[in-house]
């Protein structure tokens, strides 16, 4: 019985200290009291990994033969892991007491911890919350993604503009939380396919002259909350094949230049995360990344289940593969390839297994985000896969024509390969997967009625909704301990694992003592935020917060125009009562997204003016928080009073920051879009500030209006005209945005603006005049945030999709 097994949560500080001392010498050949904060973090992480290794190994063997869920996502936005792993493994006091003994400082260690930002935004963070909930619900649920050497760029604001700097998070390839496994697979690119007849006269496809790449797996532990489940997030890294593999492939590796070029092309694959979360670029390297992940992941799964003696014809009883948006869609033809070409299943059996194993989630209706790859690119990069996609398409179209009797225009819209030879990934997912879900009720309705209506009419039974959630352990228990303590005092602690109990907080909405405490907690969090971020703002002002990727459909520009209108109003009416308000914005713009970068510039230029305009007497302050990421969100959200969720109705699939703000007692100022609709259903219209066009009106205008320009609004609302003229003065950035909005107000920014300003005054007035009413509404929001935990979301995925 090795010393580690004995060492678990029950371990004493003494025993844990010994493990740290051993690891300190092992890792850094230094005595434990000579380590800097990063080294202390590395030693701590390695020791905690050892603590989990027994459970990790046991779960890996999956002794109880649970059906395995593998969640494929091109992005995972993990955030820092130390505190989350300490919480889930219930070793907070063991670690805190030991650190104290050693004279270390936990905050410094957490500061030093590298933050894996290998994702863009909502989709990636949702995936991270999902694997936390799968482990907590004790599913055999795993993540599969790419081990990018550079995360999403670091954002610096220089002269009010966004500047991107590389995020070298992987300190020369090392990340303390992951463990290199022995798993290695060959992923084949290029080459050509020829057919030969095998011993029983079957035609078998042979891929030859291909480029082999080695895929190596690094696993990051994902422990469940207060249980002995330890799953993993598998991150795949590309590497150059060994000489003997190159030899086998008939590749002459003596040619130095060739080898140099080969090494460069291979290292490129995992070098960078594509920093774009809304516009599909169609770069071949991105397609390489997608196939690399899918082929490595599926090969490892087939290998695992074969080693377990599983009959692959029954694979769907043991395995569910979930496709997180279209980016990992190539798991479908890859599974077909292996089942047919390597495992000898016939087409029909392979298709039956693949359709039962795969399920798909759509996260956006934005046309420009839907992936449509040029056929020739697939044909040259992954020829065998392209062949299989063509055959999937041919058979499905045949079925639609002869069985469903669909007309050719409908079939043209549905087929994978369009009339220009482009491959529409979402169509393939809808054809193949046994389940297609949206991420909020409104979004799923739009998929059924609009975006994927053809597939809905063909196979309605596949469609279902799974409203997003958040991992409340990170976004409440860890990021807002003061609020959790208040809730413990009112409800006991069971709510922490059974969030439904939060609803009982409604029993205290008229208890002024409790409301006072809630106000105190928020005030404390605001002071802490101001201190931590060292900001020159008043913690007593209203914190109005919009934090998310910068995108024109999220309408940060409408927020800017609103601020300009209020500023002009207060300048013209200095007597007007206005409770000091701080407008906080944060978010990255995709490097090539000019309008989004203009918005950041204009916001910062406006901040310079308003923050230094003494006439305003500090009634308004603007702050742009640089380099927004998970850690910044954990600091800002508990300190927020107003949660800005203002997308054009129909455009935001769900949103998840809306849920984080709600759970931390901020009130939402927003439109009826995405999950805001369900948040409203739970809190009631009195406890949320709604405005703006609704989905039906927006879709009607898109369908019927020919002129979406902003001229009408500007010419009929002098205040908006004045604000637009002001915007125009902010250099080229402001001027470009001015003309963009005027010529084509596609996201109805000017249309919703006046109502938005009016609602803001309502918000300001209530906060100023009705502190208890405000606190009451905050408590009602916290109480009704219980449905928005990913523990509920994942339970539904299990029941309706994976274990069905
Ligand atoms: C091909 C480029 C690209 C990359 C990422 C296109 C689209 C994406 C993602 C789907 C964008 C994304 O993150 N969508 C967000 O997903 C969240 C989780 O479901 C939702 O809450 C957000 O509403 C949605 O915008």
GROMACS .gro file of C-alpha atoms in nm, residues 79-510:
model
  432
   79UNK     CA    1  -0.958   2.922  -1.583
   80UNK     CA    2  -0.730   2.864  -1.287
   81UNK     CA    3  -0.773   2.515  -1.129
   82UNK     CA    4  -0.612   2.517  -0.783
   83UNK     CA    5  -0.901   2.658  -0.577
   84UNK     CA    6  -1.162   2.465  -0.776
   85UNK     CA    7  -0.978   2.133  -0.725
   86UNK     CA    8  -0.927   2.208  -0.354
   87UNK     CA    9  -1.301   2.277  -0.319
   88UNK     CA   10  -1.416   1.969  -0.510
   89UNK     CA   11  -1.170   1.740  -0.328
   90UNK     CA   12  -1.269   1.899   0.005
   91UNK     CA   13  -0.902   1.964   0.091
   92UNK     CA   14  -0.929   2.340   0.144
   93UNK     CA   15  -0.851   2.324   0.515
   94UNK     CA   16  -0.573   2.062   0.470
   95UNK     CA   17  -0.402   2.280   0.207
   96UNK     CA   18  -0.464   2.611   0.387
   97UNK     CA   19  -0.333   2.477   0.719
   98UNK     CA   20  -0.028   2.321   0.553
   99UNK     CA   21   0.050   2.638   0.359
  100UNK     CA   22   0.019   2.838   0.676
  101UNK     CA   23   0.263   2.602   0.847
  102UNK     CA   24   0.507   2.656   0.560
  103UNK     CA   25   0.462   3.032   0.571
  104UNK     CA   26   0.335   3.036   0.212
  105UNK     CA   27   0.059   3.273   0.093
  106UNK     CA   28  -0.231   3.110  -0.097
  107UNK     CA   29  -0.331   3.430  -0.282
  108UNK     CA   30   0.026   3.471  -0.414
  109UNK     CA   31   0.028   3.106  -0.522
  110UNK     CA   32  -0.308   3.145  -0.699
  111UNK     CA   33  -0.179   3.463  -0.864
  112UNK     CA   34   0.123   3.270  -0.992
  113UNK     CA   35  -0.091   2.984  -1.129
  114UNK     CA   36  -0.095   2.991  -1.513
  115UNK     CA   37  -0.446   3.043  -1.658
  116UNK     CA   38  -0.520   2.815  -1.953
  117UNK     CA   39  -0.715   3.050  -2.179
  118UNK     CA   40  -0.738   2.801  -2.464
  119UNK     CA   41  -1.078   2.934  -2.574
  120UNK     CA   42  -1.260   3.243  -2.698
  121UNK     CA   43  -1.568   3.282  -2.484
  122UNK     CA   44  -1.910   3.136  -2.414
  123UNK     CA   45  -1.876   2.803  -2.594
  124UNK     CA   46  -1.542   2.723  -2.431
  125UNK     CA   47  -1.647   2.826  -2.080
  126UNK     CA   48  -1.966   2.624  -2.106
  127UNK     CA   49  -1.756   2.318  -2.194
  128UNK     CA   50  -1.543   2.376  -1.882
  129UNK     CA   51  -1.852   2.407  -1.661
  130UNK     CA   52  -1.992   2.088  -1.824
  131UNK     CA   53  -1.697   1.862  -1.739
  132UNK     CA   54  -1.704   1.990  -1.377
  133UNK     CA   55  -2.073   1.894  -1.352
  134UNK     CA   56  -2.024   1.557  -1.524
  135UNK     CA   57  -1.764   1.461  -1.262
  136UNK     CA   58  -1.984   1.593  -0.980
  137UNK     CA   59  -2.277   1.385  -1.110
  138UNK     CA   60  -2.029   1.094  -1.122
  139UNK     CA   61  -2.069   1.038  -1.497
  140UNK     CA   62  -1.775   0.881  -1.677
  141UNK     CA   63  -1.763   1.212  -1.865
  142UNK     CA   64  -1.451   1.341  -2.034
  143UNK     CA   65  -1.344   1.642  -2.240
  144UNK     CA   66  -1.141   1.615  -2.562
  145UNK     CA   67  -0.962   1.921  -2.702
  146UNK     CA   68  -0.633   2.057  -2.843
  147UNK     CA   69  -0.329   2.146  -2.631
  148UNK     CA   70  -0.269   2.487  -2.785
  149UNK     CA   71   0.074   2.627  -2.694
  150UNK     CA   72  -0.065   2.980  -2.713
  151UNK     CA   73  -0.401   3.067  -2.555
  152UNK     CA   74  -0.624   3.353  -2.666
  153UNK     CA   75  -0.412   3.666  -2.711
  154UNK     CA   76  -0.339   3.890  -2.413
  155UNK     CA   77  -0.516   4.226  -2.456
  156UNK     CA   78  -0.336   4.549  -2.381
  157UNK     CA   79  -0.503   4.889  -2.423
  158UNK     CA   80  -0.247   5.129  -2.573
  159UNK     CA   81  -0.369   5.480  -2.667
  160UNK     CA   82  -0.723   5.356  -2.606
  161UNK     CA   83  -0.679   5.081  -2.862
  162UNK     CA   84  -0.664   4.702  -2.826
  163UNK     CA   85  -0.321   4.556  -2.888
  164UNK     CA   86  -0.286   4.177  -2.903
  165UNK     CA   87   0.016   4.002  -2.745
  166UNK     CA   88   0.085   3.626  -2.756
  167UNK     CA   89  -0.032   3.430  -2.451
  168UNK     CA   90   0.257   3.191  -2.386
  169UNK     CA   91   0.065   3.009  -2.107
  170UNK     CA   92   0.247   2.682  -2.157
  171UNK     CA   93   0.579   2.761  -1.990
  172UNK     CA   94   0.801   2.574  -2.242
  173UNK     CA   95   0.548   2.295  -2.278
  174UNK     CA   96   0.494   2.243  -1.906
  175UNK     CA   97   0.160   2.275  -1.723
  176UNK     CA   98   0.154   2.144  -1.366
  177UNK     CA   99  -0.202   2.009  -1.378
  178UNK     CA  100  -0.166   1.789  -1.684
  179UNK     CA  101  -0.001   1.450  -1.712
  180UNK     CA  102   0.149   1.315  -2.033
  181UNK     CA  103  -0.008   0.975  -2.102
  182UNK     CA  104   0.138   0.689  -2.303
  183UNK     CA  105  -0.138   0.732  -2.562
  184UNK     CA  106  -0.001   0.808  -2.910
  185UNK     CA  107  -0.179   0.782  -3.245
  186UNK     CA  108  -0.091   0.856  -3.608
  187UNK     CA  109  -0.313   1.114  -3.777
  188UNK     CA  110  -0.286   1.099  -4.155
  189UNK     CA  111  -0.309   1.403  -4.383
  190UNK     CA  112  -0.294   1.440  -4.763
  191UNK     CA  113  -0.208   1.140  -4.982
  192UNK     CA  114  -0.453   0.966  -5.212
  193UNK     CA  115  -0.693   0.674  -5.185
  194UNK     CA  116  -0.676   0.366  -5.404
  195UNK     CA  117  -0.894   0.059  -5.371
  196UNK     CA  118  -0.776  -0.302  -5.366
  197UNK     CA  119  -0.969  -0.623  -5.313
  198UNK     CA  120  -0.898  -0.805  -4.986
  199UNK     CA  121  -0.893  -1.182  -4.926
  200UNK     CA  122  -1.275  -1.216  -4.934
  201UNK     CA  123  -1.298  -1.008  -5.249
  202UNK     CA  124  -1.408  -0.696  -5.061
  203UNK     CA  125  -1.288  -0.361  -5.205
  204UNK     CA  126  -1.084  -0.189  -4.931
  205UNK     CA  127  -0.959   0.170  -4.957
  206UNK     CA  128  -0.587   0.225  -4.900
  207UNK     CA  129  -0.459   0.572  -4.817
  208UNK     CA  130  -0.106   0.615  -4.952
  209UNK     CA  131   0.162   0.888  -4.969
  210UNK     CA  132   0.003   1.052  -4.670
  211UNK     CA  133   0.173   1.281  -4.418
  212UNK     CA  134   0.182   1.110  -4.074
  213UNK     CA  135   0.158   1.322  -3.759
  214UNK     CA  136   0.183   1.187  -3.405
  215UNK     CA  137  -0.091   1.284  -3.160
  216UNK     CA  138   0.008   1.271  -2.793
  217UNK     CA  139  -0.241   1.299  -2.509
  218UNK     CA  140  -0.193   1.515  -2.199
  219UNK     CA  141  -0.468   1.467  -1.940
  220UNK     CA  142  -0.586   1.728  -1.690
  221UNK     CA  143  -0.772   1.584  -1.386
  222UNK     CA  144  -1.137   1.681  -1.340
  223UNK     CA  145  -1.247   1.584  -0.988
  224UNK     CA  146  -1.616   1.580  -0.887
  225UNK     CA  147  -1.746   1.778  -0.590
  226UNK     CA  148  -1.720   1.586  -0.265
  227UNK     CA  149  -1.698   1.245  -0.430
  228UNK     CA  150  -1.423   1.010  -0.542
  229UNK     CA  151  -1.477   1.062  -0.914
  230UNK     CA  152  -1.176   1.196  -1.102
  231UNK     CA  153  -1.235   1.226  -1.477
  232UNK     CA  154  -1.004   1.404  -1.717
  233UNK     CA  155  -0.987   1.665  -1.990
  234UNK     CA  156  -0.770   1.518  -2.265
  235UNK     CA  157  -0.562   1.772  -2.455
  236UNK     CA  158  -0.398   1.652  -2.779
  237UNK     CA  159  -0.058   1.774  -2.896
  238UNK     CA  160   0.097   1.715  -3.239
  239UNK     CA  161   0.450   1.585  -3.275
  240UNK     CA  162   0.688   1.466  -3.545
  241UNK     CA  163   0.678   1.087  -3.606
  242UNK     CA  164   0.981   0.878  -3.518
  243UNK     CA  165   1.215   0.770  -3.801
  244UNK     CA  166   1.076   0.419  -3.808
  245UNK     CA  167   0.724   0.547  -3.858
  246UNK     CA  168   0.846   0.780  -4.132
  247UNK     CA  169   1.028   0.483  -4.283
  248UNK     CA  170   0.712   0.274  -4.271
  249UNK     CA  171   0.537   0.553  -4.458
  250UNK     CA  172   0.815   0.548  -4.715
  251UNK     CA  173   0.920   0.899  -4.622
  252UNK     CA  174   1.287   0.985  -4.671
  253UNK     CA  175   1.373   1.163  -4.345
  254UNK     CA  176   1.740   1.217  -4.433
  255UNK     CA  177   1.649   1.524  -4.635
  256UNK     CA  178   1.715   1.790  -4.368
  257UNK     CA  179   1.514   2.068  -4.536
  258UNK     CA  180   1.219   1.839  -4.576
  259UNK     CA  181   1.242   1.740  -4.213
  260UNK     CA  182   1.270   2.105  -4.107
  261UNK     CA  183   0.963   2.192  -4.315
  262UNK     CA  184   0.781   1.886  -4.182
  263UNK     CA  185   0.866   1.981  -3.822
  264UNK     CA  186   0.745   2.338  -3.884
  265UNK     CA  187   0.414   2.227  -4.039
  266UNK     CA  188   0.351   1.980  -3.757
  267UNK     CA  189   0.433   2.227  -3.479
  268UNK     CA  190   0.202   2.481  -3.638
  269UNK     CA  191  -0.104   2.262  -3.573
  270UNK     CA  192  -0.122   2.327  -3.197
  271UNK     CA  193   0.059   2.660  -3.194
  272UNK     CA  194  -0.241   2.895  -3.177
  273UNK     CA  195  -0.609   2.896  -3.088
  274UNK     CA  196  -0.804   3.072  -3.362
  275UNK     CA  197  -0.899   3.396  -3.183
  276UNK     CA  198  -1.229   3.434  -3.364
  277UNK     CA  199  -1.555   3.340  -3.199
  278UNK     CA  200  -1.805   3.446  -3.448
  279UNK     CA  201  -1.670   3.452  -3.800
  280UNK     CA  202  -1.569   3.136  -3.982
  281UNK     CA  203  -1.243   3.205  -4.167
  282UNK     CA  204  -1.195   2.882  -4.362
  283UNK     CA  205  -0.825   2.865  -4.304
  284UNK     CA  206  -0.675   2.523  -4.388
  285UNK     CA  207  -0.477   2.521  -4.061
  286UNK     CA  208  -0.807   2.542  -3.871
  287UNK     CA  209  -0.941   2.245  -4.066
  288UNK     CA  210  -0.617   2.061  -3.985
  289UNK     CA  211  -0.672   2.139  -3.615
  290UNK     CA  212  -1.030   2.012  -3.632
  291UNK     CA  213  -0.939   1.683  -3.803
  292UNK     CA  214  -0.633   1.637  -3.580
  293UNK     CA  215  -0.855   1.655  -3.269
  294UNK     CA  216  -1.127   1.432  -3.414
  295UNK     CA  217  -0.895   1.161  -3.549
  296UNK     CA  218  -0.675   1.143  -3.238
  297UNK     CA  219  -0.982   1.140  -3.010
  298UNK     CA  220  -1.182   0.877  -3.202
  299UNK     CA  221  -0.878   0.649  -3.256
  300UNK     CA  222  -0.810   0.656  -2.878
  301UNK     CA  223  -1.174   0.565  -2.806
  302UNK     CA  224  -1.190   0.277  -3.054
  303UNK     CA  225  -0.863   0.149  -2.911
  304UNK     CA  226  -0.992   0.176  -2.553
  305UNK     CA  227  -1.315  -0.014  -2.619
  306UNK     CA  228  -1.145  -0.279  -2.832
  307UNK     CA  229  -0.901  -0.334  -2.543
  308UNK     CA  230  -1.203  -0.382  -2.320
  309UNK     CA  231  -1.324  -0.650  -2.561
  310UNK     CA  232  -1.630  -0.450  -2.658
  311UNK     CA  233  -1.802  -0.554  -2.982
  312UNK     CA  234  -1.785  -0.236  -3.189
  313UNK     CA  235  -2.125  -0.312  -3.340
  314UNK     CA  236  -2.254  -0.240  -2.986
  315UNK     CA  237  -2.033   0.066  -2.934
  316UNK     CA  238  -2.331   0.298  -2.876
  317UNK     CA  239  -2.412   0.110  -2.556
  318UNK     CA  240  -2.072   0.207  -2.411
  319UNK     CA  241  -1.993   0.541  -2.572
  320UNK     CA  242  -2.156   0.878  -2.643
  321UNK     CA  243  -1.963   1.140  -2.840
  322UNK     CA  244  -2.093   1.497  -2.811
  323UNK     CA  245  -2.005   1.749  -3.082
  324UNK     CA  246  -1.976   2.100  -2.934
  325UNK     CA  247  -2.090   2.321  -3.228
  326UNK     CA  248  -1.972   2.223  -3.577
  327UNK     CA  249  -1.597   2.248  -3.510
  328UNK     CA  250  -1.553   1.876  -3.412
  329UNK     CA  251  -1.802   1.748  -3.675
  330UNK     CA  252  -1.532   1.538  -3.846
  331UNK     CA  253  -1.571   1.278  -3.566
  332UNK     CA  254  -1.864   1.151  -3.779
  333UNK     CA  255  -1.674   1.054  -4.101
  334UNK     CA  256  -1.368   0.958  -3.891
  335UNK     CA  257  -1.574   0.707  -3.689
  336UNK     CA  258  -1.723   0.577  -4.015
  337UNK     CA  259  -1.371   0.544  -4.163
  338UNK     CA  260  -1.232   0.342  -3.873
  339UNK     CA  261  -1.542   0.120  -3.834
  340UNK     CA  262  -1.542   0.037  -4.207
  341UNK     CA  263  -1.179   0.061  -4.327
  342UNK     CA  264  -1.006  -0.073  -4.014
  343UNK     CA  265  -1.272  -0.273  -3.830
  344UNK     CA  266  -1.450  -0.422  -4.133
  345UNK     CA  267  -1.805  -0.315  -4.056
  346UNK     CA  268  -2.030  -0.258  -4.357
  347UNK     CA  269  -2.161   0.091  -4.439
  348UNK     CA  270  -2.507   0.040  -4.288
  349UNK     CA  271  -2.381  -0.102  -3.959
  350UNK     CA  272  -2.113   0.164  -3.930
  351UNK     CA  273  -2.375   0.433  -4.000
  352UNK     CA  274  -2.617   0.286  -3.745
  353UNK     CA  275  -2.346   0.285  -3.477
  354UNK     CA  276  -2.221   0.635  -3.565
  355UNK     CA  277  -2.570   0.789  -3.560
  356UNK     CA  278  -2.639   0.633  -3.220
  357UNK     CA  279  -2.304   0.743  -3.075
  358UNK     CA  280  -2.303   1.109  -3.194
  359UNK     CA  281  -2.505   1.408  -3.075
  360UNK     CA  282  -2.469   1.778  -3.165
  361UNK     CA  283  -2.521   2.117  -2.998
  362UNK     CA  284  -2.568   2.440  -3.195
  363UNK     CA  285  -2.446   2.758  -3.023
  364UNK     CA  286  -2.515   3.028  -3.279
  365UNK     CA  287  -2.752   3.123  -3.560
  366UNK     CA  288  -2.510   3.380  -3.703
  367UNK     CA  289  -2.467   3.287  -4.070
  368UNK     CA  290  -2.108   3.408  -4.071
  369UNK     CA  291  -2.027   3.164  -3.790
  370UNK     CA  292  -2.152   2.852  -3.967
  371UNK     CA  293  -1.860   2.648  -4.102
  372UNK     CA  294  -1.871   2.579  -4.479
  373UNK     CA  295  -1.541   2.424  -4.599
  374UNK     CA  296  -1.437   2.426  -4.968
  375UNK     CA  297  -1.466   2.067  -5.094
  376UNK     CA  298  -1.126   2.085  -5.263
  377UNK     CA  299  -0.964   2.171  -4.930
  378UNK     CA  300  -1.106   1.855  -4.767
  379UNK     CA  301  -1.028   1.651  -5.077
  380UNK     CA  302  -0.659   1.746  -5.067
  381UNK     CA  303  -0.613   1.747  -4.689
  382UNK     CA  304  -0.823   1.442  -4.587
  383UNK     CA  305  -0.920   1.260  -4.911
  384UNK     CA  306  -1.067   0.944  -4.754
  385UNK     CA  307  -1.280   1.152  -4.516
  386UNK     CA  308  -1.407   1.362  -4.807
  387UNK     CA  309  -1.509   1.044  -4.988
  388UNK     CA  310  -1.709   0.928  -4.687
  389UNK     CA  311  -1.880   1.268  -4.655
  390UNK     CA  312  -1.980   1.248  -5.023
  391UNK     CA  313  -2.130   0.903  -4.962
  392UNK     CA  314  -2.314   1.017  -4.648
  393UNK     CA  315  -2.457   1.302  -4.856
  394UNK     CA  316  -2.550   1.081  -5.154
  395UNK     CA  317  -2.737   0.829  -4.938
  396UNK     CA  318  -2.917   1.094  -4.728
  397UNK     CA  319  -3.025   1.291  -5.034
  398UNK     CA  320  -3.148   0.967  -5.185
  399UNK     CA  321  -3.351   0.904  -4.870
  400UNK     CA  322  -3.496   1.258  -4.875
  401UNK     CA  323  -3.589   1.228  -5.243
  402UNK     CA  324  -3.738   0.879  -5.248
  403UNK     CA  325  -3.860   0.829  -4.890
  404UNK     CA  326  -3.945   1.177  -4.772
  405UNK     CA  327  -4.040   1.300  -5.122
  406UNK     CA  328  -3.884   1.638  -5.054
  407UNK     CA  329  -3.861   1.881  -5.345
  408UNK     CA  330  -3.525   1.967  -5.498
  409UNK     CA  331  -3.497   2.319  -5.353
  410UNK     CA  332  -3.545   2.179  -5.002
  411UNK     CA  333  -3.295   1.901  -5.073
  412UNK     CA  334  -3.053   2.158  -5.213
  413UNK     CA  335  -3.071   2.345  -4.884
  414UNK     CA  336  -3.022   2.026  -4.684
  415UNK     CA  337  -2.745   1.843  -4.866
  416UNK     CA  338  -2.396   1.862  -4.712
  417UNK     CA  339  -2.212   1.956  -5.031
  418UNK     CA  340  -2.379   2.260  -5.188
  419UNK     CA  341  -2.392   2.334  -5.559
  420UNK     CA  342  -2.054   2.509  -5.537
  421UNK     CA  343  -1.886   2.208  -5.382
  422UNK     CA  344  -1.870   2.360  -5.034
  423UNK     CA  345  -1.914   2.128  -4.737
  424UNK     CA  346  -2.175   2.253  -4.485
  425UNK     CA  347  -2.074   2.101  -4.152
  426UNK     CA  348  -2.400   2.180  -3.967
  427UNK     CA  349  -2.597   1.988  -4.232
  428UNK     CA  350  -2.376   1.683  -4.177
  429UNK     CA  351  -2.430   1.706  -3.801
  430UNK     CA  352  -2.808   1.727  -3.850
  431UNK     CA  353  -2.808   1.431  -4.091
  432UNK     CA  354  -2.604   1.206  -3.867
  433UNK     CA  355  -2.656   1.289  -3.502
  434UNK     CA  356  -2.946   1.129  -3.313
  435UNK     CA  357  -2.987   1.453  -3.113
  436UNK     CA  358  -2.970   1.822  -3.210
  437UNK     CA  359  -3.009   2.078  -2.932
  438UNK     CA  360  -3.007   2.452  -2.889
  439UNK     CA  361  -2.876   2.618  -2.572
  440UNK     CA  362  -3.184   2.817  -2.460
  441UNK     CA  363  -3.558   2.781  -2.523
  442UNK     CA  364  -3.583   3.082  -2.757
  443UNK     CA  365  -3.270   2.974  -2.948
  444UNK     CA  366  -3.400   2.619  -2.996
  445UNK     CA  367  -3.732   2.759  -3.126
  446UNK     CA  368  -3.542   2.972  -3.379
  447UNK     CA  369  -3.341   2.665  -3.488
  448UNK     CA  370  -3.663   2.469  -3.542
  449UNK     CA  371  -3.854   2.751  -3.714
  450UNK     CA  372  -3.572   2.917  -3.908
  451UNK     CA  373  -3.205   2.813  -3.913
  452UNK     CA  374  -3.251   2.430  -3.924
  453UNK     CA  375  -3.620   2.419  -4.018
  454UNK     CA  376  -3.567   2.178  -4.310
  455UNK     CA  377  -3.406   1.922  -4.078
  456UNK     CA  378  -3.672   1.986  -3.815
  457UNK     CA  379  -3.948   1.904  -4.063
  458UNK     CA  380  -3.753   1.594  -4.173
  459UNK     CA  381  -3.671   1.453  -3.825
  460UNK     CA  382  -3.846   1.659  -3.552
  461UNK     CA  383  -3.778   1.389  -3.292
  462UNK     CA  384  -3.407   1.472  -3.299
  463UNK     CA  385  -3.458   1.832  -3.181
  464UNK     CA  386  -3.454   1.922  -2.812
  465UNK     CA  387  -3.360   2.217  -2.594
  466UNK     CA  388  -3.092   2.218  -2.324
  467UNK     CA  389  -3.078   2.558  -2.162
  468UNK     CA  390  -2.726   2.646  -2.059
  469UNK     CA  391  -2.604   2.676  -1.705
  470UNK     CA  392  -2.293   2.764  -1.504
  471UNK     CA  393  -2.079   2.567  -1.256
  472UNK     CA  394  -2.211   2.734  -0.938
  473UNK     CA  395  -1.915   2.592  -0.744
  474UNK     CA  396  -1.678   2.825  -0.931
  475UNK     CA  397  -1.916   3.113  -0.998
  476UNK     CA  398  -2.072   3.134  -0.650
  477UNK     CA  399  -1.905   2.911  -0.386
  478UNK     CA  400  -1.550   3.011  -0.489
  479UNK     CA  401  -1.596   3.364  -0.623
  480UNK     CA  402  -1.842   3.495  -0.361
  481UNK     CA  403  -1.774   3.330  -0.022
  482UNK     CA  404  -1.931   3.621   0.171
  483UNK     CA  405  -2.265   3.575  -0.003
  484UNK     CA  406  -2.243   3.197   0.050
  485UNK     CA  407  -2.188   3.252   0.423
  486UNK     CA  408  -2.500   3.472   0.437
  487UNK     CA  409  -2.699   3.200   0.260
  488UNK     CA  410  -2.557   2.934   0.497
  489UNK     CA  411  -2.682   3.139   0.792
  490UNK     CA  412  -3.032   3.147   0.642
  491UNK     CA  413  -3.064   2.800   0.487
  492UNK     CA  414  -2.787   2.579   0.633
  493UNK     CA  415  -2.533   2.438   0.384
  494UNK     CA  416  -2.722   2.173   0.188
  495UNK     CA  417  -2.809   2.426  -0.084
  496UNK     CA  418  -2.444   2.401  -0.193
  497UNK     CA  419  -2.511   2.058  -0.343
  498UNK     CA  420  -2.886   2.098  -0.392
  499UNK     CA  421  -2.924   2.440  -0.549
  500UNK     CA  422  -3.305   2.410  -0.565
  501UNK     CA  423  -3.303   2.504  -0.196
  502UNK     CA  424  -3.197   2.856  -0.295
  503UNK     CA  425  -3.565   2.916  -0.371
  504UNK     CA  426  -3.627   2.930   0.005
  505UNK     CA  427  -3.445   3.262   0.015
  506UNK     CA  428  -3.778   3.408  -0.099
  507UNK     CA  429  -3.892   3.362   0.262
  508UNK     CA  430  -3.660   3.645   0.361
  509UNK     CA  431  -3.740   3.906   0.095
  510UNK     CA  432  -3.919   4.126   0.346
   0.00000   0.00000   0.00000
